[in-house]
Tab-separated table of C-alpha atoms in Angstrom:
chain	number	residue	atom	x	y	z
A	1	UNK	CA	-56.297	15.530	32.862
A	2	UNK	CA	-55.745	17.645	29.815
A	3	UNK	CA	-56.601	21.637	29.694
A	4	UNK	CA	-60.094	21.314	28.181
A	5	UNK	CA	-61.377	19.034	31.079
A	6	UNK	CA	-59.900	21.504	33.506
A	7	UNK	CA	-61.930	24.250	32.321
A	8	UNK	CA	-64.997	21.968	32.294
A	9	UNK	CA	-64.514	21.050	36.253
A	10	UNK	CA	-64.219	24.881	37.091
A	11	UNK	CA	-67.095	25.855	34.830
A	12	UNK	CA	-69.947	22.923	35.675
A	13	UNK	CA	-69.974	24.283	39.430
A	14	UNK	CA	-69.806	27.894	38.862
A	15	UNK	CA	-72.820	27.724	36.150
A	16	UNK	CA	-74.811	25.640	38.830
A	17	UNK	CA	-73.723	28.498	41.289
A	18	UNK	CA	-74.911	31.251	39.224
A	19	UNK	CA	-78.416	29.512	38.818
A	20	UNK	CA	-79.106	29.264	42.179
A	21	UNK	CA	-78.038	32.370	43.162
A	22	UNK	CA	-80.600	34.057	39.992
A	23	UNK	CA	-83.455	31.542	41.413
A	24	UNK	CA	-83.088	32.755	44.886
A	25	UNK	CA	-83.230	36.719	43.960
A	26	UNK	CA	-85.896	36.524	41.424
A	27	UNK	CA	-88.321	33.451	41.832
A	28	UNK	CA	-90.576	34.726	39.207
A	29	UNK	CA	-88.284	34.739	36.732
A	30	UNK	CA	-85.470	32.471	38.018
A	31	UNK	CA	-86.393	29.377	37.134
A	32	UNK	CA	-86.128	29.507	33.713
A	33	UNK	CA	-82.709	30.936	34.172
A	34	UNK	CA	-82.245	28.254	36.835
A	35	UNK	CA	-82.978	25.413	34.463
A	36	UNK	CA	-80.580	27.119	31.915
A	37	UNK	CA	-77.831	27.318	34.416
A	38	UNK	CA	-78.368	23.679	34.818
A	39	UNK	CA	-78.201	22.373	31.461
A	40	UNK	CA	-74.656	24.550	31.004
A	41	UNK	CA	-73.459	23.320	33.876
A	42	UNK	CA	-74.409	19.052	32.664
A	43	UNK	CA	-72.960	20.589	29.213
A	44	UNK	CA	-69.917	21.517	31.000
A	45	UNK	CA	-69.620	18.800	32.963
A	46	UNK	CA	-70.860	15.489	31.670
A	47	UNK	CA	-70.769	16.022	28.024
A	48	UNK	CA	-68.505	13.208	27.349
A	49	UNK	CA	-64.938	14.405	25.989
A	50	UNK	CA	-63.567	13.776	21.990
A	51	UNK	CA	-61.635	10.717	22.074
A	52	UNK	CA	-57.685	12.030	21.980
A	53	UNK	CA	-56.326	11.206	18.450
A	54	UNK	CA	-53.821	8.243	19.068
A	55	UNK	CA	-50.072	9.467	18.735
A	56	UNK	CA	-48.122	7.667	16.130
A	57	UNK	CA	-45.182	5.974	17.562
A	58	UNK	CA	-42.151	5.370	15.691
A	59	UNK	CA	-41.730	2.048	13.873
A	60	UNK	CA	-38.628	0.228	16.281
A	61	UNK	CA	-35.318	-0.160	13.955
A	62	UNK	CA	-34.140	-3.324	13.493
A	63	UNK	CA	-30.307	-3.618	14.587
A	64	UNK	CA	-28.139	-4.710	11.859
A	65	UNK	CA	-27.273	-8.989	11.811
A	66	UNK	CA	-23.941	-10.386	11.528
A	67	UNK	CA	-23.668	-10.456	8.428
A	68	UNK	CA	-24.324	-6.844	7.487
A	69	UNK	CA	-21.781	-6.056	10.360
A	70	UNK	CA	-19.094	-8.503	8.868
A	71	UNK	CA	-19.682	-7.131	5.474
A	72	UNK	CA	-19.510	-3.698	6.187
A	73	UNK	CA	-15.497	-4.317	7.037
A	74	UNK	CA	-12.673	-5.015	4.505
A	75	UNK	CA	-10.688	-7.094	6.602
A	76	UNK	CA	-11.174	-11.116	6.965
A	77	UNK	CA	-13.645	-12.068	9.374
A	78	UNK	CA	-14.729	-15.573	10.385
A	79	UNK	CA	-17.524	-16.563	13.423
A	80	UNK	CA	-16.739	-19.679	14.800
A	81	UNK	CA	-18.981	-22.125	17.076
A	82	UNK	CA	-17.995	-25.618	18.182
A	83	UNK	CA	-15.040	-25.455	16.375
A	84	UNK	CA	-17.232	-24.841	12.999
A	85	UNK	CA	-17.152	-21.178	10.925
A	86	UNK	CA	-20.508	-20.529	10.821
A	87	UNK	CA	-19.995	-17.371	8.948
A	88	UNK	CA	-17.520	-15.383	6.774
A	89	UNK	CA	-17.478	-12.236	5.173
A	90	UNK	CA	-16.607	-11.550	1.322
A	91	UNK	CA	-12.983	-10.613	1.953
A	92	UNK	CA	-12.275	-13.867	4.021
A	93	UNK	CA	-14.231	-16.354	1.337
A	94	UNK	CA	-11.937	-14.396	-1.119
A	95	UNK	CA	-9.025	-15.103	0.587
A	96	UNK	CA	-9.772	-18.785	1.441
A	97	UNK	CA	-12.296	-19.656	-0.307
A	98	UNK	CA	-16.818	-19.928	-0.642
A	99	UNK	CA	-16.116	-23.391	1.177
A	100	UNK	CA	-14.492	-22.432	4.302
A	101	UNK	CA	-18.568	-22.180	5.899
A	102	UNK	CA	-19.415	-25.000	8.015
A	103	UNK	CA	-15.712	-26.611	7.524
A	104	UNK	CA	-13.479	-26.533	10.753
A	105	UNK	CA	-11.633	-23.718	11.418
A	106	UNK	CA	-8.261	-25.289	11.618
A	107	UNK	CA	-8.657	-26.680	7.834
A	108	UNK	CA	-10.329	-23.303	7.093
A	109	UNK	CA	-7.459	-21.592	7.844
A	110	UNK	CA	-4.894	-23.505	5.606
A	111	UNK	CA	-1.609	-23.108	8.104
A	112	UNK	CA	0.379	-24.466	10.275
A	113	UNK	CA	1.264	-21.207	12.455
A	114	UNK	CA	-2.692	-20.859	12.639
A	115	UNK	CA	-3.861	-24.501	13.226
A	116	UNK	CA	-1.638	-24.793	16.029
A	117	UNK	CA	-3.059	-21.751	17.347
A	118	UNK	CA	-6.452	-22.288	16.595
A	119	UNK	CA	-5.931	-25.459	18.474
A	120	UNK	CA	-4.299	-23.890	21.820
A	121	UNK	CA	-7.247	-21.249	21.815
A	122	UNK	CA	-10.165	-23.639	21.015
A	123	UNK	CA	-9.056	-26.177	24.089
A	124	UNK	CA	-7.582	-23.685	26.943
A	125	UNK	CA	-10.083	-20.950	25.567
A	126	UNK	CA	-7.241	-18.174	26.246
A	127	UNK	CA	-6.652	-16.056	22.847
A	128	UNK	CA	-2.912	-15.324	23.678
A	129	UNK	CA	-1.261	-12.698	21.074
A	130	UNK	CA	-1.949	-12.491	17.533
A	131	UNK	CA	0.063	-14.523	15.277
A	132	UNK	CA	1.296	-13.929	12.123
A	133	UNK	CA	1.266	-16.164	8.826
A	134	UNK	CA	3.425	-15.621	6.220
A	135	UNK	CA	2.673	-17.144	2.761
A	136	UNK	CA	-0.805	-17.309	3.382
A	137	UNK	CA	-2.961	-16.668	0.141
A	138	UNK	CA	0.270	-15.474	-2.256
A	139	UNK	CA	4.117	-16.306	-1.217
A	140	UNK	CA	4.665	-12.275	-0.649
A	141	UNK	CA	1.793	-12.022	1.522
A	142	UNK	CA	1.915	-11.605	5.171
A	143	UNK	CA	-0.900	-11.849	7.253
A	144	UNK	CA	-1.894	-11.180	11.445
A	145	UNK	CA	-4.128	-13.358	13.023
A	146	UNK	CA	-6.108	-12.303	16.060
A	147	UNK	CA	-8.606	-14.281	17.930
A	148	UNK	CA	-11.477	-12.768	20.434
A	149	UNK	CA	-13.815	-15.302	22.297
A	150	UNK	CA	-17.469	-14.100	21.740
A	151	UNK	CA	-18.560	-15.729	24.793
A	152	UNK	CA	-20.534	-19.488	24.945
A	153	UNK	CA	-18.195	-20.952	23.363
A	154	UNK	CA	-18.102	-18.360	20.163
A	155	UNK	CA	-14.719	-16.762	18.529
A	156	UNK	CA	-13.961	-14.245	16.297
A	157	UNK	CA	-10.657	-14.326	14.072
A	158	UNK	CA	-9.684	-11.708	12.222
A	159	UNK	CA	-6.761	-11.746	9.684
A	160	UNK	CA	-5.131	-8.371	9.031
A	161	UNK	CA	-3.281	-7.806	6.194
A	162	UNK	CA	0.691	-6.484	6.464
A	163	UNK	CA	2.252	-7.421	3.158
A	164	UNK	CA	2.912	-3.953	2.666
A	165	UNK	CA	4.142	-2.829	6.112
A	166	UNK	CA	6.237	-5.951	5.816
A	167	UNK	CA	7.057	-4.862	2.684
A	168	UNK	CA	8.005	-1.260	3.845
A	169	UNK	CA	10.483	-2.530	6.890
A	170	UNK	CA	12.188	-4.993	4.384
A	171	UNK	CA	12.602	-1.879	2.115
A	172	UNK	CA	13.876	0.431	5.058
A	173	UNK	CA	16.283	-2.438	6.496
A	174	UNK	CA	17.818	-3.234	2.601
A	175	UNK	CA	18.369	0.376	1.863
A	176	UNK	CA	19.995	1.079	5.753
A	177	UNK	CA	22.350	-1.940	4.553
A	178	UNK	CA	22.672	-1.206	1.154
A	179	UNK	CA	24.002	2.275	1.696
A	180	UNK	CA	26.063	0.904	4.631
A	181	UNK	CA	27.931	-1.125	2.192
A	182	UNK	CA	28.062	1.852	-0.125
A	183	UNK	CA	29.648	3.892	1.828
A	184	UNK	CA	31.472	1.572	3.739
A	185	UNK	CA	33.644	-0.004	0.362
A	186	UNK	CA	34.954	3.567	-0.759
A	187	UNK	CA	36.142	4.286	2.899
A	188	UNK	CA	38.231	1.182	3.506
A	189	UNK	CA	39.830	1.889	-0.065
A	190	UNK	CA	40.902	5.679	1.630
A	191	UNK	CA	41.953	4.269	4.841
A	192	UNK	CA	43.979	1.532	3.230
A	193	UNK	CA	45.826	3.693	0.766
A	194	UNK	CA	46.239	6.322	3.389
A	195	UNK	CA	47.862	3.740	5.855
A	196	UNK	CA	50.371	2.752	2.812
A	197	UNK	CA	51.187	6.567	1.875
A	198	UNK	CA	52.044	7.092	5.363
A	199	UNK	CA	54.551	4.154	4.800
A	200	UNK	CA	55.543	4.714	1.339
A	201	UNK	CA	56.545	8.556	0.788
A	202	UNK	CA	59.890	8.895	-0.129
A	203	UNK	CA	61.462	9.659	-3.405
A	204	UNK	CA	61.375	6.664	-5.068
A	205	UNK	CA	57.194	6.184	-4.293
A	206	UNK	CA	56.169	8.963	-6.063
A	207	UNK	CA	54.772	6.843	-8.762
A	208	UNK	CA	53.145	4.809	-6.444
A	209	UNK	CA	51.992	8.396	-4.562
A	210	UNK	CA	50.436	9.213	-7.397
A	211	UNK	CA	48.573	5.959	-8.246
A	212	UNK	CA	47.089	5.993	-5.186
A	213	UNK	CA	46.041	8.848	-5.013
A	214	UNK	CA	44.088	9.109	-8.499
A	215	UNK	CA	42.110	6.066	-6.752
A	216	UNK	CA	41.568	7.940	-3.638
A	217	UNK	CA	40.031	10.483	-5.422
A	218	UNK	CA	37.896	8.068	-7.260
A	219	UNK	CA	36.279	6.708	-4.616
A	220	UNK	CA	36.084	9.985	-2.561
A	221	UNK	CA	34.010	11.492	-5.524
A	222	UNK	CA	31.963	8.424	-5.653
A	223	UNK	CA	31.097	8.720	-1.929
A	224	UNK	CA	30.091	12.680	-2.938
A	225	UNK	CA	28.126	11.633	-5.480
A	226	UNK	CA	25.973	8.385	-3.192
A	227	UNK	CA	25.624	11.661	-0.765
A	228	UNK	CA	24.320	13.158	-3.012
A	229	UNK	CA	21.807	11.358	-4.549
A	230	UNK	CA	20.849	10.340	-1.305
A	231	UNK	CA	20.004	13.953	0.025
A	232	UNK	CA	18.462	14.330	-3.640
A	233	UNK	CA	16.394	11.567	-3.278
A	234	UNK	CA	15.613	12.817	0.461
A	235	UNK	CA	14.140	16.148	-0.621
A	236	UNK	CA	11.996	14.542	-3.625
A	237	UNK	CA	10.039	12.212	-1.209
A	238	UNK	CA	10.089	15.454	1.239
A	239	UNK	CA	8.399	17.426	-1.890
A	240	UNK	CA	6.163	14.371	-3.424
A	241	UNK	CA	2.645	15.610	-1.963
A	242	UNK	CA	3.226	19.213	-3.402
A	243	UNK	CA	2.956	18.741	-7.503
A	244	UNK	CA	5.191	21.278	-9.597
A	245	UNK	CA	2.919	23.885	-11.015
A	246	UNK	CA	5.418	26.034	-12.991
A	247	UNK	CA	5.492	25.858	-16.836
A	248	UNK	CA	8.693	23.700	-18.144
A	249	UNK	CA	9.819	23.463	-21.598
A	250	UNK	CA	11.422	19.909	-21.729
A	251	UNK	CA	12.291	20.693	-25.715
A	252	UNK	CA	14.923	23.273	-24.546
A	253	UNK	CA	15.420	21.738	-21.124
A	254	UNK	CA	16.869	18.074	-23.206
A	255	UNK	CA	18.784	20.188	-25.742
A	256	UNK	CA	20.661	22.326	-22.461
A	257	UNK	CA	20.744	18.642	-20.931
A	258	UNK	CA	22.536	17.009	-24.037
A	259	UNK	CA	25.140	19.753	-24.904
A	260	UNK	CA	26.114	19.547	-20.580
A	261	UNK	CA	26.359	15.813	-20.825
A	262	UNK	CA	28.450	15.856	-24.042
A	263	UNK	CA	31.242	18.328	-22.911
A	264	UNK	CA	31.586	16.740	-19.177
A	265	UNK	CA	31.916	13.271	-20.737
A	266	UNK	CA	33.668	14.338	-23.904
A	267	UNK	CA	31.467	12.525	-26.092
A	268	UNK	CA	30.199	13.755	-29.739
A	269	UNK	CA	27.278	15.907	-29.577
A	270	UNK	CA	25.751	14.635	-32.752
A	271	UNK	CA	25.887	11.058	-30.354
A	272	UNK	CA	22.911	12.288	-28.562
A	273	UNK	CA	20.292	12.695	-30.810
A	274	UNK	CA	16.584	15.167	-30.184
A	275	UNK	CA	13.699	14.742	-32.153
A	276	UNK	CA	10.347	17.084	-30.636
A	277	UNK	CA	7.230	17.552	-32.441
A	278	UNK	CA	6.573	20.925	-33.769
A	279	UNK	CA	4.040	21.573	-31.312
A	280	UNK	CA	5.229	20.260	-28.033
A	281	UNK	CA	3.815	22.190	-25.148
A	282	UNK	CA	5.337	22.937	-21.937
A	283	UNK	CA	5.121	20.637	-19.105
A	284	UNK	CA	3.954	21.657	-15.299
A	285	UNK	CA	7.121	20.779	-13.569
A	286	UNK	CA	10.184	21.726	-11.290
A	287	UNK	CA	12.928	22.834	-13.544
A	288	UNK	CA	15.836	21.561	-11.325
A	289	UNK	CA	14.361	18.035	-10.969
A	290	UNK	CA	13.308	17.567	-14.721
A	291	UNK	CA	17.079	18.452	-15.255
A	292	UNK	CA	18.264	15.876	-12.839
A	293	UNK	CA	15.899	13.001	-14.310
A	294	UNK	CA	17.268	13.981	-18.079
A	295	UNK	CA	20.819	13.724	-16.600
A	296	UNK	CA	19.892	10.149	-15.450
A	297	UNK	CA	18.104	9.007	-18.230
A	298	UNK	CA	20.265	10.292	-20.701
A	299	UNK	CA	23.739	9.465	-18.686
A	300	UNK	CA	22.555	5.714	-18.275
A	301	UNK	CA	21.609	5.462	-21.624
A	302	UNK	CA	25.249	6.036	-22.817
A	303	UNK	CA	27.212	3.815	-19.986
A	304	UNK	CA	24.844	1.167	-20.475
A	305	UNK	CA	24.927	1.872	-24.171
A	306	UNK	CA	26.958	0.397	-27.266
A	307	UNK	CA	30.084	2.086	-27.402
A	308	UNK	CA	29.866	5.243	-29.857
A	309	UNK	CA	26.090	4.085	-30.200
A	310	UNK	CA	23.458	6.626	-30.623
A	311	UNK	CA	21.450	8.095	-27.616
A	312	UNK	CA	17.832	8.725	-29.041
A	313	UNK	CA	15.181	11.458	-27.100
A	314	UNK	CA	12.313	12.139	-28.466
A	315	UNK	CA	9.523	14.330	-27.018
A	316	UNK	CA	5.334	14.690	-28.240
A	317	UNK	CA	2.639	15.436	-27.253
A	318	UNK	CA	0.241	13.340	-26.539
A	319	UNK	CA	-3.231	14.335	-25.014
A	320	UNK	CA	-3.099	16.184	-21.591
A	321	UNK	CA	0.646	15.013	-21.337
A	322	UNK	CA	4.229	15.397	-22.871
A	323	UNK	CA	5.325	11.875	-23.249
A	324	UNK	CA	9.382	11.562	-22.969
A	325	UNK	CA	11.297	8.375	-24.592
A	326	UNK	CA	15.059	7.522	-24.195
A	327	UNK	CA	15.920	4.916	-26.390
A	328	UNK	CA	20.269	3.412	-26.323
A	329	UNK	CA	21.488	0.304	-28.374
A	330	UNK	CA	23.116	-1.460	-25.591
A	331	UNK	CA	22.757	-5.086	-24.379
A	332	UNK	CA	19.374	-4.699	-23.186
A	333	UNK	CA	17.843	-5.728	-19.827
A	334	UNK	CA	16.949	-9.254	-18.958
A	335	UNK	CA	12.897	-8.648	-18.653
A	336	UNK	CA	12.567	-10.666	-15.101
A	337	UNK	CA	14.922	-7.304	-13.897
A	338	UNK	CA	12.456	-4.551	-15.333
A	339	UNK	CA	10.268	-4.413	-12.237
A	340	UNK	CA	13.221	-4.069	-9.588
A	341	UNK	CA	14.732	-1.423	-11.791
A	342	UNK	CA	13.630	1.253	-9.715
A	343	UNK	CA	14.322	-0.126	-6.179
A	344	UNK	CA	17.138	2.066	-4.275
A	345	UNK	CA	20.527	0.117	-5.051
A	346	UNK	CA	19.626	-2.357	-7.353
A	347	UNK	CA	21.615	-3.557	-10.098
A	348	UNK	CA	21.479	-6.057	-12.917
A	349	UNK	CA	25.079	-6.249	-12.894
A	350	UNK	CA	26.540	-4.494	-9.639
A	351	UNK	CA	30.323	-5.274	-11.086
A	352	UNK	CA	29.913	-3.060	-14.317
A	353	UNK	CA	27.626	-0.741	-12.805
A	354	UNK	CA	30.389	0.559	-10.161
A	355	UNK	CA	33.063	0.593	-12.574
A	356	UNK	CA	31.287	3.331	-14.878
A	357	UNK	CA	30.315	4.876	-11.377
A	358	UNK	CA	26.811	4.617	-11.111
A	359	UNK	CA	25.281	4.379	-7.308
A	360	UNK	CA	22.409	2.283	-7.672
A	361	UNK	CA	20.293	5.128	-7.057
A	362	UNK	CA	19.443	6.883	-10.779
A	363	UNK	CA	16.043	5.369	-11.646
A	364	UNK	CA	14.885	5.529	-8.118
A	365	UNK	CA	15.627	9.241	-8.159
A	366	UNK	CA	13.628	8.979	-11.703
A	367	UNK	CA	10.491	6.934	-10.127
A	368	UNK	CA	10.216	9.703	-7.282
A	369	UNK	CA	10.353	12.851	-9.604
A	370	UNK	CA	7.588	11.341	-11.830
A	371	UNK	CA	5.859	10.902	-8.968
A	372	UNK	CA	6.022	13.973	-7.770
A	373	UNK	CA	5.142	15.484	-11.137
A	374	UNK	CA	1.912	13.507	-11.252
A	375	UNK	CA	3.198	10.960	-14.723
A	376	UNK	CA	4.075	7.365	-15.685
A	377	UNK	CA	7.576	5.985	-15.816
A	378	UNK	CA	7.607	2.597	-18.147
A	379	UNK	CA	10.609	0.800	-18.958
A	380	UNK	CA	11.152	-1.436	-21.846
A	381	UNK	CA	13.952	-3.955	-22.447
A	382	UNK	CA	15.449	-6.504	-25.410
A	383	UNK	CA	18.170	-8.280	-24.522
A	384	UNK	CA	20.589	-7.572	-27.797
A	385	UNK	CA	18.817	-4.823	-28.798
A	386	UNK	CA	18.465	-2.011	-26.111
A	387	UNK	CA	16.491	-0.315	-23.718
A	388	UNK	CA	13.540	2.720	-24.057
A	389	UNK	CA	12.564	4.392	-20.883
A	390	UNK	CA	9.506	6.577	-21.178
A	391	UNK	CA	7.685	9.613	-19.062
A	392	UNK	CA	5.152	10.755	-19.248
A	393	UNK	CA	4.472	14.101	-17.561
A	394	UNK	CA	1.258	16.453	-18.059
A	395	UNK	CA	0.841	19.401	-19.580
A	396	UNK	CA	1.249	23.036	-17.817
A	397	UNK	CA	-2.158	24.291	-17.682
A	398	UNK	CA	-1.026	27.098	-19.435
A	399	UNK	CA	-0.015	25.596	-22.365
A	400	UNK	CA	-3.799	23.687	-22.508
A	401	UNK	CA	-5.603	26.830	-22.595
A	402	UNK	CA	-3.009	28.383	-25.065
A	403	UNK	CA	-3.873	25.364	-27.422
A	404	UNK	CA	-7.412	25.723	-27.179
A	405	UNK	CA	-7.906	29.017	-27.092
A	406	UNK	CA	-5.645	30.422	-30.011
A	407	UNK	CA	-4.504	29.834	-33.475
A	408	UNK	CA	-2.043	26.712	-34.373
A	409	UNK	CA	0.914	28.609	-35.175
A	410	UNK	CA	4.319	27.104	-36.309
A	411	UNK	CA	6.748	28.655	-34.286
A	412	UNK	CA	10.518	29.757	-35.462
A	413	UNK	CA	12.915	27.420	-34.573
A	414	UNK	CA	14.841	28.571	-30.931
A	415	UNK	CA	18.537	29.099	-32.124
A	416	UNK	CA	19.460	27.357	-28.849
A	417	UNK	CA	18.137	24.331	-29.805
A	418	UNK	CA	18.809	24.394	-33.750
A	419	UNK	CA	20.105	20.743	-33.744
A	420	UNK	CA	17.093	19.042	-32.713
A	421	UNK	CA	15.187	17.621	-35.257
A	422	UNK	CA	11.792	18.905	-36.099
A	423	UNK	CA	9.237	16.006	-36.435
């Protein structure tokens, strides 16, 4: 009973009340207040109520199908029954293919490590562990299977991809071994010529003394130097999510690069040769690691080089970026090597390579810093005719609101840098 018909079941008697009551004391006049008492209290009373609006209930949501369920997730999903998929979702026809629906799982699933699976599961009916299948849509890729009975008969596989996981732990374990061996060549040399010093160190070994010990030296500076560049290489990945933000002027930064490289190898400074554009701007960068990827770039370029060839670095700008190229007249670079150039310890020829003391490590070092400084490494190879690595790095914001904001201006040339060549 709602609040109106309440009032009406209080009100009908009390109205009847008062018209008795009125009758009673005045019977003259009391009967027409009598019959008015009466007709409020029928009013009151059986005056039929307003029919109640009807509330409007909400409109039941349908729950999502399978297939909006299955399509909603990026990893291979197929629903099995009776041994038949009797759905997929886009990533798993992509992966195997539009025919795969209504076709038996087992020849779905094109492999031997999941067939034999399938087959366990779909007569015992117990999933066991997931599986994984290597080779399985690409020979790189690596793949996890996992089954989950639906119930009545009903499974669910899903295939999970770990190419690059797999790819990760192959990387870890190579580079663990890699600089094992490293490390582990230059050592024996020290321990072996130490044994024989301890032998031979009288008089008449001094020659021999002193043989030795230029090698010992050799290889203890190239164990410094893999130590380095490891611990280098440790602090740019450490770094890699926090870009440079300072304002670097790679014009002055190659010319101070050249002239270092020229006196420690004792090489002719004309050898290295810097063209920049007139208007290069600054770079946003971190001055000691733009230093250390010019060292690399530039000192590979003249041990891989021709002998007394030229080193060419040019620098211009080019949009919202500074694009670096280092260009040497060497042998060139077989082009199945160019992607695997920048993988920790690699080396198109490791003989060569270790006898003009590199450690396998310089254009990983590179890859990193560009990385870190937000650009673009490309490497470009022809066998007989040489090798051009370019960067490109962007600008320091600085120097993109100078350049918009104010006059072109041709600048004086920086007496620092007064052999590089003007473009």
């Amino acid at each position: 009973m709602n609040r109106l018909q309440r009032l009406r079941s209080v009100l009908a008697p009390l109205a009847m009340l008062a018209a008795g009551f009125v009758a009673y004391a005045d019977p003259r006049g009391g009967i027409a207040l009598a019959a008015l008492g009466c007709g409020l209290a029928c009013w009151f009373g059986l005056w039929p109520l307003p029919a109640p609006e009807p509330v409007a209930t909400p409109e039941p949501t349908a729950e999502p199908g399978l297939a909006e369920v299955a399509a909603s997730i990026s990893e291979p999903l197929l629903f099995v029954e009776r041994h038949r998929v009797t759905h997929a979702n886009a990533a798993a026809t992509d992966l195997l293919g539009q025919h795969i629906v209504g076709e038996d799982v087992r020849l779905a699933i094109r492999h031997p490590a999941a067939g034999a699976r399938l087959s366990a599961v779909l007569s015992d009916g117990v999933a066991g562990q997931p599986v994984e299948l290597a080779g399985l849509g690409g020979s790189e890729r690596h793949w996890e299977m996992a089954i989950h009975p639906l119930g009545q008969g009903g499974l669910l596989v899903r295939l999970a991809d770990r190419t690059a996981a797999r790819a990760a732990e192959r990387m870890r374990v190579d580079f663990v071994a890699n600089a094992s061996h490293e490390l582990r060549t230059p050592l024996a040399t020290l321990l072996g010529f130490i044994e024989t010093l301890e032998v031979a160190n009288g008089p008449q070994d001094s020659a021999t003394r002193l043989r030795f010990l230029k090698t010992m030296m050799g290889e203890a500076r190239r164990m410094q130097r893999l130590i380095e560049d490891l611990m280098s290489l440790s602090r740019i990945e450490a770094e890699r999510h926090r870009a440079p933000q300072a304002a670097v002027s790679l014009v002055d930064l190659a010319a101070e690069v050249s002239d270092g490289i020229a006196v420690a190898q004792s090489i002719a400074r004309d050898r290295i040769v810097v063209t920049a554009g007139a208007e290069t701007p600054d770079v946003a960068g971190d001055r000691v690691q733009l230093t250390q990827l010019l060292h690399n770039l530039i000192g590979n370029a003249i041990k891989y080089g021709r002998a007394g060839g030229p080193v060419r670095v040019g620098l211009a700008s080019e949009g919202a970026t500074v694009r670096l190229t280092v260009a040497d007249e060497g042998e060139g670079i077989a082009r199945e090597h160019l992607p695997r150039l920048t993988e920790r310890f690699y080396r198109v020829d490791p003989g060569r390579s270790r006898a003009v003391g590199g450690t396998g490590l310089g254009l990983a070092i590179v890859k990193h810093i560009v990385e870190r400084h937000r650009g673009r490494l490309e490497i470009d190879s022809v066998v007989g005719r040489g090798t051009v690595v370019s960067v490109r790095l962007p600008v320091a914001p600085e120097a993109v609101s100078s350049k918009c904001n104010a006059l072109v201006t041709q600048d004086a040339p920086n007496p620092s840098i007064g052999d590089i060549e003007r473009a």
